[in-house]
PDB file of N, CA and C in Angstrom:
ATOM      1  N   MET Z   1     110.845 145.410 108.820  1.00  0.00           N
ATOM      2  CA  MET Z   1     109.316 145.862 108.227  1.00  0.00           C
ATOM      3  C   MET Z   1     108.645 145.013 108.548  1.00  0.00           C
ATOM      4  N   ILE Z   2     107.419 145.137 109.378  1.00  0.00           N
ATOM      5  CA  ILE Z   2     106.323 144.304 109.786  1.00  0.00           C
ATOM      6  C   ILE Z   2     105.450 143.866 108.593  1.00  0.00           C
ATOM      7  N   LYS Z   3     105.460 142.760 108.002  1.00  0.00           N
ATOM      8  CA  LYS Z   3     104.443 142.351 106.679  1.00  0.00           C
ATOM      9  C   LYS Z   3     103.328 141.248 107.447  1.00  0.00           C
ATOM     10  N   HIS Z   4     102.311 141.428 106.394  1.00  0.00           N
ATOM     11  CA  HIS Z   4     101.212 140.090 106.736  1.00  0.00           C
ATOM     12  C   HIS Z   4     101.596 139.135 105.820  1.00  0.00           C
ATOM     13  N   LEU Z   5     101.265 137.975 106.240  1.00  0.00           N
ATOM     14  CA  LEU Z   5     101.526 136.818 105.022  1.00  0.00           C
ATOM     15  C   LEU Z   5     100.245 135.933 104.800  1.00  0.00           C
ATOM     16  N   ARG Z   6      99.668 135.759 103.726  1.00  0.00           N
ATOM     17  CA  ARG Z   6      98.795 134.558 103.826  1.00  0.00           C
ATOM     18  C   ARG Z   6      99.080 133.353 104.233  1.00  0.00           C
ATOM     19  N   HIS Z   7      98.655 132.270 104.533  1.00  0.00           N
ATOM     20  CA  HIS Z   7      98.861 131.123 105.093  1.00  0.00           C
ATOM     21  C   HIS Z   7      99.968 130.278 104.081  1.00  0.00           C
ATOM     22  N   THR Z   8      99.782 130.418 102.585  1.00  0.00           N
ATOM     23  CA  THR Z   8     100.508 129.921 101.615  1.00  0.00           C
ATOM     24  C   THR Z   8     101.837 130.060 101.536  1.00  0.00           C
ATOM     25  N   GLU Z   9     102.087 131.399 102.121  1.00  0.00           N
ATOM     26  CA  GLU Z   9     103.116 132.141 101.497  1.00  0.00           C
ATOM     27  C   GLU Z   9     104.511 132.070 103.099  1.00  0.00           C
ATOM     28  N   ILE Z  10     103.639 131.600 104.052  1.00  0.00           N
ATOM     29  CA  ILE Z  10     104.304 131.141 105.252  1.00  0.00           C
ATOM     30  C   ILE Z  10     105.608 129.904 105.102  1.00  0.00           C
ATOM     31  N   ASN Z  11     106.960 130.311 105.521  1.00  0.00           N
ATOM     32  CA  ASN Z  11     107.832 129.138 105.272  1.00  0.00           C
ATOM     33  C   ASN Z  11     107.837 128.415 106.645  1.00  0.00           C
ATOM     34  N   LYS Z  12     106.806 127.310 106.893  1.00  0.00           N
ATOM     35  CA  LYS Z  12     106.796 126.583 108.126  1.00  0.00           C
ATOM     36  C   LYS Z  12     108.230 126.007 108.711  1.00  0.00           C
ATOM     37  N   SER Z  13     109.212 125.834 107.991  1.00  0.00           N
ATOM     38  CA  SER Z  13     110.409 125.302 108.507  1.00  0.00           C
ATOM     39  C   SER Z  13     111.087 126.477 109.371  1.00  0.00           C
ATOM     40  N   LYS Z  14     111.389 128.165 108.752  1.00  0.00           N
ATOM     41  CA  LYS Z  14     111.496 129.018 109.408  1.00  0.00           C
ATOM     42  C   LYS Z  14     110.608 129.330 110.699  1.00  0.00           C
ATOM     43  N   TRP Z  15     109.341 129.545 110.420  1.00  0.00           N
ATOM     44  CA  TRP Z  15     108.776 129.562 111.422  1.00  0.00           C
ATOM     45  C   TRP Z  15     108.782 128.595 112.798  1.00  0.00           C
ATOM     46  N   ASP Z  16     108.705 127.704 112.586  1.00  0.00           N
ATOM     47  CA  ASP Z  16     108.990 126.704 113.666  1.00  0.00           C
ATOM     48  C   ASP Z  16     110.499 126.587 114.303  1.00  0.00           C
ATOM     49  N   ASN Z  17     111.206 127.253 113.664  1.00  0.00           N
ATOM     50  CA  ASN Z  17     112.668 127.538 114.178  1.00  0.00           C
ATOM     51  C   ASN Z  17     112.634 128.582 114.927  1.00  0.00           C
ATOM     52  N   THR Z  18     111.697 129.742 114.700  1.00  0.00           N
ATOM     53  CA  THR Z  18     111.369 130.656 115.666  1.00  0.00           C
ATOM     54  C   THR Z  18     111.032 130.606 116.540  1.00  0.00           C
ATOM     55  N   ILE Z  19     110.009 129.316 116.948  1.00  0.00           N
ATOM     56  CA  ILE Z  19     109.387 129.029 118.015  1.00  0.00           C
ATOM     57  C   ILE Z  19     110.457 128.248 118.938  1.00  0.00           C
ATOM     58  N   LYS Z  20     111.175 127.437 117.916  1.00  0.00           N
ATOM     59  CA  LYS Z  20     112.055 126.538 118.462  1.00  0.00           C
ATOM     60  C   LYS Z  20     113.373 127.392 119.880  1.00  0.00           C
ATOM     61  N   LEU Z  21     113.595 128.309 119.059  1.00  0.00           N
ATOM     62  CA  LEU Z  21     114.645 129.487 119.680  1.00  0.00           C
ATOM     63  C   LEU Z  21     114.179 130.500 120.545  1.00  0.00           C
ATOM     64  N   SER Z  22     112.656 130.764 120.267  1.00  0.00           N
ATOM     65  CA  SER Z  22     112.032 131.891 121.398  1.00  0.00           C
ATOM     66  C   SER Z  22     112.110 131.342 122.821  1.00  0.00           C
ATOM     67  N   PRO Z  23     112.357 132.267 123.880  1.00  0.00           N
ATOM     68  CA  PRO Z  23     112.023 131.844 125.234  1.00  0.00           C
ATOM     69  C   PRO Z  23     110.717 131.805 125.137  1.00  0.00           C
ATOM     70  N   GLU Z  24     109.690 132.235 124.812  1.00  0.00           N
ATOM     71  CA  GLU Z  24     108.467 132.684 124.914  1.00  0.00           C
ATOM     72  C   GLU Z  24     107.537 131.419 124.124  1.00  0.00           C
ATOM     73  N   GLY Z  25     108.355 130.393 123.234  1.00  0.00           N
ATOM     74  CA  GLY Z  25     108.036 129.162 122.240  1.00  0.00           C
ATOM     75  C   GLY Z  25     107.099 128.421 123.063  1.00  0.00           C
ATOM     76  N   ILE Z  26     105.948 128.318 122.639  1.00  0.00           N
ATOM     77  CA  ILE Z  26     104.745 126.848 123.372  1.00  0.00           C
ATOM     78  C   ILE Z  26     104.367 126.350 122.234  1.00  0.00           C
ATOM     79  N   VAL Z  27     103.757 125.154 122.467  1.00  0.00           N
ATOM     80  CA  VAL Z  27     103.108 124.341 121.357  1.00  0.00           C
ATOM     81  C   VAL Z  27     102.002 125.305 120.548  1.00  0.00           C
ATOM     82  N   TYR Z  28     101.184 125.644 121.086  1.00  0.00           N
ATOM     83  CA  TYR Z  28     100.216 126.466 120.591  1.00  0.00           C
ATOM     84  C   TYR Z  28     100.441 127.575 119.413  1.00  0.00           C
ATOM     85  N   ALA Z  29     102.022 127.793 119.056  1.00  0.00           N
ATOM     86  CA  ALA Z  29     102.269 128.587 118.219  1.00  0.00           C
ATOM     87  C   ALA Z  29     102.978 127.570 117.058  1.00  0.00           C
ATOM     88  N   ALA Z  30     103.091 126.572 117.159  1.00  0.00           N
ATOM     89  CA  ALA Z  30     103.749 125.481 116.273  1.00  0.00           C
ATOM     90  C   ALA Z  30     102.903 125.445 115.166  1.00  0.00           C
ATOM     91  N   SER Z  31     103.652 125.258 113.952  1.00  0.00           N
ATOM     92  CA  SER Z  31     102.836 125.353 112.422  1.00  0.00           C
ATOM     93  C   SER Z  31     101.834 124.273 112.622  1.00  0.00           C
ATOM     94  N   TRP Z  32     102.218 123.088 113.091  1.00  0.00           N
ATOM     95  CA  TRP Z  32     101.485 121.968 112.554  1.00  0.00           C
ATOM     96  C   TRP Z  32     100.381 121.994 113.749  1.00  0.00           C
ATOM     97  N   TYR Z  33     100.450 122.719 114.740  1.00  0.00           N
ATOM     98  CA  TYR Z  33      99.467 123.148 115.591  1.00  0.00           C
ATOM     99  C   TYR Z  33      98.405 123.951 115.474  1.00  0.00           C
ATOM    100  N   LEU Z  34      98.882 124.939 114.816  1.00  0.00           N
ATOM    101  CA  LEU Z  34      98.090 125.892 114.063  1.00  0.00           C
ATOM    102  C   LEU Z  34      96.924 125.438 112.871  1.00  0.00           C
ATOM    103  N   ASP Z  35      97.867 124.697 112.347  1.00  0.00           N
ATOM    104  CA  ASP Z  35      96.956 123.885 111.027  1.00  0.00           C
ATOM    105  C   ASP Z  35      96.242 123.133 111.408  1.00  0.00           C
ATOM    106  N   ILE Z  36      96.167 122.695 112.603  1.00  0.00           N
ATOM    107  CA  ILE Z  36      95.133 121.914 113.144  1.00  0.00           C
ATOM    108  C   ILE Z  36      93.811 122.705 113.688  1.00  0.00           C
ATOM    109  N   VAL Z  37      94.237 123.484 114.709  1.00  0.00           N
ATOM    110  CA  VAL Z  37      93.282 124.190 115.261  1.00  0.00           C
ATOM    111  C   VAL Z  37      92.509 125.374 114.423  1.00  0.00           C
ATOM    112  N   SER Z  38      93.375 125.585 113.296  1.00  0.00           N
ATOM    113  CA  SER Z  38      92.803 127.016 112.589  1.00  0.00           C
ATOM    114  C   SER Z  38      93.779 126.902 111.166  1.00  0.00           C
ATOM    115  N   PRO Z  39      92.770 125.881 110.535  1.00  0.00           N
ATOM    116  CA  PRO Z  39      93.180 125.733 109.043  1.00  0.00           C
ATOM    117  C   PRO Z  39      93.317 127.407 108.496  1.00  0.00           C
ATOM    118  N   GLY Z  40      94.579 127.609 107.605  1.00  0.00           N
ATOM    119  CA  GLY Z  40      94.444 128.604 106.711  1.00  0.00           C
ATOM    120  C   GLY Z  40      94.721 129.952 107.712  1.00  0.00           C
ATOM    121  N   TRP Z  41      95.699 129.702 108.906  1.00  0.00           N
ATOM    122  CA  TRP Z  41      96.094 130.704 109.466  1.00  0.00           C
ATOM    123  C   TRP Z  41      96.871 131.550 108.972  1.00  0.00           C
ATOM    124  N   GLU Z  42      97.301 133.010 109.456  1.00  0.00           N
ATOM    125  CA  GLU Z  42      97.937 133.945 108.750  1.00  0.00           C
ATOM    126  C   GLU Z  42      98.881 134.737 109.852  1.00  0.00           C
ATOM    127  N   ALA Z  43      99.774 135.621 109.338  1.00  0.00           N
ATOM    128  CA  ALA Z  43     100.857 135.841 110.446  1.00  0.00           C
ATOM    129  C   ALA Z  43     100.963 137.206 110.023  1.00  0.00           C
ATOM    130  N   LEU Z  44     101.524 137.862 111.152  1.00  0.00           N
ATOM    131  CA  LEU Z  44     102.413 139.113 111.071  1.00  0.00           C
ATOM    132  C   LEU Z  44     103.716 138.737 111.464  1.00  0.00           C
ATOM    133  N   MET Z  45     104.565 139.525 110.611  1.00  0.00           N
ATOM    134  CA  MET Z  45     106.414 138.823 110.974  1.00  0.00           C
ATOM    135  C   MET Z  45     107.053 140.047 110.262  1.00  0.00           C
ATOM    136  N   ASP Z  46     108.545 140.100 110.627  1.00  0.00           N
ATOM    137  CA  ASP Z  46     109.552 140.779 110.099  1.00  0.00           C
ATOM    138  C   ASP Z  46     110.080 139.687 108.913  1.00  0.00           C
ATOM    139  N   ASP Z  47     110.978 140.508 108.093  1.00  0.00           N
ATOM    140  CA  ASP Z  47     111.202 139.931 106.845  1.00  0.00           C
ATOM    141  C   ASP Z  47     112.198 138.461 106.902  1.00  0.00           C
ATOM    142  N   ASP Z  48     112.626 138.350 108.363  1.00  0.00           N
ATOM    143  CA  ASP Z  48     113.831 137.204 108.461  1.00  0.00           C
ATOM    144  C   ASP Z  48     113.029 136.359 109.606  1.00  0.00           C
ATOM    145  N   TYR Z  49     111.836 136.225 110.086  1.00  0.00           N
ATOM    146  CA  TYR Z  49     111.389 135.412 110.941  1.00  0.00           C
ATOM    147  C   TYR Z  49     111.886 135.900 112.351  1.00  0.00           C
ATOM    148  N   LYS Z  50     112.510 137.027 112.610  1.00  0.00           N
ATOM    149  CA  LYS Z  50     113.140 137.172 113.842  1.00  0.00           C
ATOM    150  C   LYS Z  50     112.001 137.571 114.861  1.00  0.00           C
ATOM    151  N   PHE Z  51     110.817 137.914 114.401  1.00  0.00           N
ATOM    152  CA  PHE Z  51     109.781 138.043 115.280  1.00  0.00           C
ATOM    153  C   PHE Z  51     108.544 137.468 114.692  1.00  0.00           C
ATOM    154  N   ILE Z  52     107.521 136.483 115.096  1.00  0.00           N
ATOM    155  CA  ILE Z  52     106.151 136.264 114.010  1.00  0.00           C
ATOM    156  C   ILE Z  52     105.203 136.422 115.439  1.00  0.00           C
ATOM    157  N   PHE Z  53     103.989 136.465 114.623  1.00  0.00           N
ATOM    158  CA  PHE Z  53     102.651 136.572 115.350  1.00  0.00           C
ATOM    159  C   PHE Z  53     101.656 136.085 114.797  1.00  0.00           C
ATOM    160  N   PRO Z  54     100.942 134.727 114.970  1.00  0.00           N
ATOM    161  CA  PRO Z  54     100.038 134.140 114.442  1.00  0.00           C
ATOM    162  C   PRO Z  54      98.783 134.885 114.418  1.00  0.00           C
ATOM    163  N   LEU Z  55      97.715 134.617 113.351  1.00  0.00           N
ATOM    164  CA  LEU Z  55      96.636 135.269 113.455  1.00  0.00           C
ATOM    165  C   LEU Z  55      95.521 134.269 113.056  1.00  0.00           C
ATOM    166  N   CYS Z  56      94.741 133.657 113.826  1.00  0.00           N
ATOM    167  CA  CYS Z  56      93.914 132.825 113.141  1.00  0.00           C
ATOM    168  C   CYS Z  56      92.442 133.632 112.958  1.00  0.00           C
ATOM    169  N   THR Z  57      91.945 133.428 111.709  1.00  0.00           N
ATOM    170  CA  THR Z  57      90.745 134.270 110.779  1.00  0.00           C
ATOM    171  C   THR Z  57      89.696 133.259 111.096  1.00  0.00           C
ATOM    172  N   ARG Z  58      88.860 134.053 111.114  1.00  0.00           N
ATOM    173  CA  ARG Z  58      87.506 133.339 110.511  1.00  0.00           C
ATOM    174  C   ARG Z  58      86.673 134.243 109.623  1.00  0.00           C
ATOM    175  N   SER Z  59      85.231 133.845 109.113  1.00  0.00           N
ATOM    176  CA  SER Z  59      84.624 134.838 108.584  1.00  0.00           C
ATOM    177  C   SER Z  59      83.077 134.580 109.018  1.00  0.00           C
ATOM    178  N   LYS Z  60      81.979 135.796 109.256  1.00  0.00           N
ATOM    179  CA  LYS Z  60      80.809 135.379 109.279  1.00  0.00           C
ATOM    180  C   LYS Z  60      80.238 136.787 109.336  1.00  0.00           C
ATOM    181  N   PHE Z  61      79.223 136.403 108.030  1.00  0.00           N
ATOM    182  CA  PHE Z  61      78.362 137.150 107.570  1.00  0.00           C
ATOM    183  C   PHE Z  61      79.152 138.046 106.682  1.00  0.00           C
ATOM    184  N   GLY Z  62      80.253 137.819 106.021  1.00  0.00           N
ATOM    185  CA  GLY Z  62      81.035 138.702 105.195  1.00  0.00           C
ATOM    186  C   GLY Z  62      82.149 139.567 105.840  1.00  0.00           C
ATOM    187  N   PHE Z  63      82.414 139.061 106.845  1.00  0.00           N
ATOM    188  CA  PHE Z  63      83.416 140.099 107.895  1.00  0.00           C
ATOM    189  C   PHE Z  63      84.148 139.024 108.212  1.00  0.00           C
ATOM    190  N   SER Z  64      85.608 139.334 107.983  1.00  0.00           N
ATOM    191  CA  SER Z  64      86.556 138.550 108.843  1.00  0.00           C
ATOM    192  C   SER Z  64      87.324 139.217 109.731  1.00  0.00           C
ATOM    193  N   TYR Z  65      87.739 138.200 111.015  1.00  0.00           N
ATOM    194  CA  TYR Z  65      87.706 138.549 112.485  1.00  0.00           C
ATOM    195  C   TYR Z  65      88.965 137.514 112.935  1.00  0.00           C
ATOM    196  N   LEU Z  66      89.514 137.771 113.683  1.00  0.00           N
ATOM    197  CA  LEU Z  66      90.485 137.036 114.325  1.00  0.00           C
ATOM    198  C   LEU Z  66      89.920 136.828 115.504  1.00  0.00           C
ATOM    199  N   TYR Z  67      90.148 135.290 116.031  1.00  0.00           N
ATOM    200  CA  TYR Z  67      89.544 134.837 117.259  1.00  0.00           C
ATOM    201  C   TYR Z  67      91.028 134.124 117.809  1.00  0.00           C
ATOM    202  N   GLN Z  68      90.223 133.297 119.007  1.00  0.00           N
ATOM    203  CA  GLN Z  68      91.393 132.672 119.889  1.00  0.00           C
ATOM    204  C   GLN Z  68      90.799 131.191 119.728  1.00  0.00           C
ATOM    205  N   PRO Z  69      91.337 130.162 118.860  1.00  0.00           N
ATOM    206  CA  PRO Z  69      91.053 129.184 118.536  1.00  0.00           C
ATOM    207  C   PRO Z  69      90.586 128.099 120.053  1.00  0.00           C
ATOM    208  N   HIS Z  70      89.737 126.990 119.907  1.00  0.00           N
ATOM    209  CA  HIS Z  70      89.514 126.279 120.802  1.00  0.00           C
ATOM    210  C   HIS Z  70      90.675 125.393 121.250  1.00  0.00           C
ATOM    211  N   PHE Z  71      90.959 125.288 122.119  1.00  0.00           N
ATOM    212  CA  PHE Z  71      92.218 124.344 122.927  1.00  0.00           C
ATOM    213  C   PHE Z  71      93.661 124.973 122.822  1.00  0.00           C
ATOM    214  N   THR Z  72      93.649 126.225 122.816  1.00  0.00           N
ATOM    215  CA  THR Z  72      94.517 127.027 122.434  1.00  0.00           C
ATOM    216  C   THR Z  72      94.556 128.137 123.474  1.00  0.00           C
ATOM    217  N   GLN Z  73      95.378 127.764 124.392  1.00  0.00           N
ATOM    218  CA  GLN Z  73      95.296 128.609 125.947  1.00  0.00           C
ATOM    219  C   GLN Z  73      96.058 130.227 125.673  1.00  0.00           C
ATOM    220  N   GLN Z  74      96.765 130.309 124.996  1.00  0.00           N
ATOM    221  CA  GLN Z  74      97.232 131.504 124.651  1.00  0.00           C
ATOM    222  C   GLN Z  74      98.194 132.102 123.209  1.00  0.00           C
ATOM    223  N   GLY Z  75      98.094 133.321 122.601  1.00  0.00           N
ATOM    224  CA  GLY Z  75      98.830 133.390 121.714  1.00  0.00           C
ATOM    225  C   GLY Z  75     100.003 134.452 121.968  1.00  0.00           C
ATOM    226  N   GLY Z  76     100.213 135.132 120.570  1.00  0.00           N
ATOM    227  CA  GLY Z  76     101.005 136.685 120.942  1.00  0.00           C
ATOM    228  C   GLY Z  76     101.868 136.525 120.340  1.00  0.00           C
ATOM    229  N   LEU Z  77     102.989 137.029 120.622  1.00  0.00           N
ATOM    230  CA  LEU Z  77     104.429 137.492 119.450  1.00  0.00           C
ATOM    231  C   LEU Z  77     105.497 136.753 120.042  1.00  0.00           C
ATOM    232  N   PHE Z  78     105.893 136.165 119.474  1.00  0.00           N
ATOM    233  CA  PHE Z  78     106.995 135.369 119.410  1.00  0.00           C
ATOM    234  C   PHE Z  78     108.368 135.763 118.660  1.00  0.00           C
ATOM    235  N   SER Z  79     109.691 135.443 119.368  1.00  0.00           N
ATOM    236  CA  SER Z  79     110.557 136.337 118.809  1.00  0.00           C
ATOM    237  C   SER Z  79     111.791 135.126 119.118  1.00  0.00           C
ATOM    238  N   ILE Z  80     113.134 135.423 118.376  1.00  0.00           N
ATOM    239  CA  ILE Z  80     114.327 134.638 118.648  1.00  0.00           C
ATOM    240  C   ILE Z  80     114.821 135.504 120.023  1.00  0.00           C
ATOM    241  N   SER Z  81     115.437 134.871 120.762  1.00  0.00           N
ATOM    242  CA  SER Z  81     116.476 135.100 121.931  1.00  0.00           C
ATOM    243  C   SER Z  81     117.140 136.205 121.576  1.00  0.00           C
ATOM    244  N   GLY Z  82     116.826 137.617 122.217  1.00  0.00           N
ATOM    245  CA  GLY Z  82     117.762 138.840 122.084  1.00  0.00           C
ATOM    246  C   GLY Z  82     117.191 139.725 121.018  1.00  0.00           C
ATOM    247  N   TYR Z  83     115.598 139.582 120.858  1.00  0.00           N
ATOM    248  CA  TYR Z  83     115.181 140.706 120.177  1.00  0.00           C
ATOM    249  C   TYR Z  83     114.416 141.777 121.049  1.00  0.00           C
ATOM    250  N   PRO Z  84     114.999 142.907 120.851  1.00  0.00           N
ATOM    251  CA  PRO Z  84     114.763 144.022 121.669  1.00  0.00           C
ATOM    252  C   PRO Z  84     113.338 144.176 122.158  1.00  0.00           C
ATOM    253  N   THR Z  85     113.335 143.918 123.518  1.00  0.00           N
ATOM    254  CA  THR Z  85     112.322 144.079 124.405  1.00  0.00           C
ATOM    255  C   THR Z  85     111.293 145.222 123.793  1.00  0.00           C
ATOM    256  N   THR Z  86     111.824 146.793 123.813  1.00  0.00           N
ATOM    257  CA  THR Z  86     110.721 147.809 123.420  1.00  0.00           C
ATOM    258  C   THR Z  86     110.355 147.433 122.175  1.00  0.00           C
ATOM    259  N   LYS Z  87     111.070 146.839 121.358  1.00  0.00           N
ATOM    260  CA  LYS Z  87     110.451 146.937 119.828  1.00  0.00           C
ATOM    261  C   LYS Z  87     109.273 145.941 119.873  1.00  0.00           C
ATOM    262  N   LYS Z  88     109.355 145.440 120.587  1.00  0.00           N
ATOM    263  CA  LYS Z  88     108.185 143.815 120.888  1.00  0.00           C
ATOM    264  C   LYS Z  88     107.066 144.406 121.545  1.00  0.00           C
ATOM    265  N   SER Z  89     107.455 145.236 122.423  1.00  0.00           N
ATOM    266  CA  SER Z  89     106.277 145.658 123.214  1.00  0.00           C
ATOM    267  C   SER Z  89     105.376 146.682 122.064  1.00  0.00           C
ATOM    268  N   LYS Z  90     106.026 147.520 121.541  1.00  0.00           N
ATOM    269  CA  LYS Z  90     105.441 148.351 120.854  1.00  0.00           C
ATOM    270  C   LYS Z  90     104.690 147.617 119.711  1.00  0.00           C
ATOM    271  N   THR Z  91     105.259 146.270 118.974  1.00  0.00           N
ATOM    272  CA  THR Z  91     104.567 145.526 118.449  1.00  0.00           C
ATOM    273  C   THR Z  91     103.664 145.252 118.747  1.00  0.00           C
ATOM    274  N   ILE Z  92     103.333 144.472 120.090  1.00  0.00           N
ATOM    275  CA  ILE Z  92     102.380 143.696 120.734  1.00  0.00           C
ATOM    276  C   ILE Z  92     101.380 144.865 120.734  1.00  0.00           C
ATOM    277  N   SER Z  93     101.433 145.884 121.521  1.00  0.00           N
ATOM    278  CA  SER Z  93     100.389 147.412 121.870  1.00  0.00           C
ATOM    279  C   SER Z  93      99.637 147.592 120.422  1.00  0.00           C
ATOM    280  N   GLY Z  94     100.817 147.674 119.385  1.00  0.00           N
ATOM    281  CA  GLY Z  94     100.057 148.035 117.972  1.00  0.00           C
ATOM    282  C   GLY Z  94      98.822 147.010 117.498  1.00  0.00           C
ATOM    283  N   CYS Z  95      99.197 145.925 117.654  1.00  0.00           N
ATOM    284  CA  CYS Z  95      98.500 144.781 117.010  1.00  0.00           C
ATOM    285  C   CYS Z  95      97.336 144.454 118.001  1.00  0.00           C
ATOM    286  N   ASN Z  96      97.166 144.822 119.263  1.00  0.00           N
ATOM    287  CA  ASN Z  96      95.840 144.744 120.321  1.00  0.00           C
ATOM    288  C   ASN Z  96      95.190 146.141 120.413  1.00  0.00           C
ATOM    289  N   SER Z  97      94.000 146.313 119.541  1.00  0.00           N
ATOM    290  CA  SER Z  97      93.520 147.407 119.685  1.00  0.00           C
ATOM    291  C   SER Z  97      91.810 147.097 120.555  1.00  0.00           C
ATOM    292  N   GLY Z  98      91.057 147.931 120.477  1.00  0.00           N
ATOM    293  CA  GLY Z  98      89.796 147.786 121.069  1.00  0.00           C
ATOM    294  C   GLY Z  98      88.877 146.538 120.186  1.00  0.00           C
ATOM    295  N   LYS Z  99      89.466 146.652 118.870  1.00  0.00           N
ATOM    296  CA  LYS Z  99      88.630 145.387 117.939  1.00  0.00           C
ATOM    297  C   LYS Z  99      89.046 143.995 118.075  1.00  0.00           C
ATOM    298  N   ILE Z 100      90.580 143.707 118.714  1.00  0.00           N
ATOM    299  CA  ILE Z 100      91.070 142.511 118.630  1.00  0.00           C
ATOM    300  C   ILE Z 100      91.561 142.275 120.230  1.00  0.00           C
ATOM    301  N   GLN Z 101      90.965 141.088 120.423  1.00  0.00           N
ATOM    302  CA  GLN Z 101      91.016 140.415 122.173  1.00  0.00           C
ATOM    303  C   GLN Z 101      92.203 139.364 121.550  1.00  0.00           C
ATOM    304  N   ILE Z 102      93.359 139.334 122.328  1.00  0.00           N
ATOM    305  CA  ILE Z 102      94.272 138.122 122.174  1.00  0.00           C
ATOM    306  C   ILE Z 102      94.790 137.901 123.610  1.00  0.00           C
ATOM    307  N   ASP Z 103      94.692 136.654 123.847  1.00  0.00           N
ATOM    308  CA  ASP Z 103      95.110 136.341 125.118  1.00  0.00           C
ATOM    309  C   ASP Z 103      96.884 135.791 125.357  1.00  0.00           C
ATOM    310  N   ARG Z 104      97.542 136.661 125.804  1.00  0.00           N
ATOM    311  CA  ARG Z 104      98.888 136.634 125.791  1.00  0.00           C
ATOM    312  C   ARG Z 104      99.362 135.791 126.854  1.00  0.00           C
ATOM    313  N   ASP Z 105     101.023 135.349 126.512  1.00  0.00           N
ATOM    314  CA  ASP Z 105     101.440 135.135 127.269  1.00  0.00           C
ATOM    315  C   ASP Z 105     101.754 135.872 128.519  1.00  0.00           C
ATOM    316  N   GLN Z 106     101.639 135.684 129.776  1.00  0.00           N
ATOM    317  CA  GLN Z 106     101.666 136.226 131.407  1.00  0.00           C
ATOM    318  C   GLN Z 106     102.947 136.747 131.171  1.00  0.00           C
ATOM    319  N   SER Z 107     104.160 136.403 130.728  1.00  0.00           N
ATOM    320  CA  SER Z 107     105.238 137.360 131.064  1.00  0.00           C
ATOM    321  C   SER Z 107     105.268 138.599 130.017  1.00  0.00           C
ATOM    322  N   GLU Z 108     104.192 138.924 129.342  1.00  0.00           N
ATOM    323  CA  GLU Z 108     104.293 140.188 128.132  1.00  0.00           C
ATOM    324  C   GLU Z 108     103.740 141.307 128.861  1.00  0.00           C
ATOM    325  N   TYR Z 109     104.271 142.013 129.450  1.00  0.00           N
ATOM    326  CA  TYR Z 109     103.733 143.146 130.298  1.00  0.00           C
ATOM    327  C   TYR Z 109     103.900 144.433 129.563  1.00  0.00           C
ATOM    328  N   ILE Z 110     103.211 144.983 129.352  1.00  0.00           N
ATOM    329  CA  ILE Z 110     103.309 146.487 128.370  1.00  0.00           C
ATOM    330  C   ILE Z 110     103.025 147.476 129.089  1.00  0.00           C
ATOM    331  N   LYS Z 111     104.157 148.474 128.844  1.00  0.00           N
ATOM    332  CA  LYS Z 111     103.939 149.641 129.675  1.00  0.00           C
ATOM    333  C   LYS Z 111     103.144 150.593 128.761  1.00  0.00           C
ATOM    334  N   PRO Z 112     102.275 151.671 129.576  1.00  0.00           N
ATOM    335  CA  PRO Z 112     101.970 152.852 128.713  1.00  0.00           C
ATOM    336  C   PRO Z 112     102.853 153.660 127.837  1.00  0.00           C
ATOM    337  N   TYR Z 113     102.859 153.994 126.661  1.00  0.00           N
ATOM    338  CA  TYR Z 113     103.693 155.057 126.350  1.00  0.00           C
ATOM    339  C   TYR Z 113     103.163 156.361 126.158  1.00  0.00           C
TER     340      TYR Z 113
END
């Protein structure tokens, strides 16, 4: 089940382990990097950290929104090796609507359903 976690609820050692085991793992998704470029970042993930999706948030005029932090080339969904590709693609496409623009890894090709 996909859940949304606030910054204080994220287990950073499990988070960093998923990034380490992920074929897509990049420094921009490491917890220490996110702490620097987007203090208070949040996440979408499954119950056991098999896939994680960092959410960098800001607030303007009382409205919260997602943004791409400076010095962060790309973001997206990161998963441990062997996580089903179809489930991953559906999760990404469900998170990327007209109100959200996230520059993802170039290897994440999404086929229309």
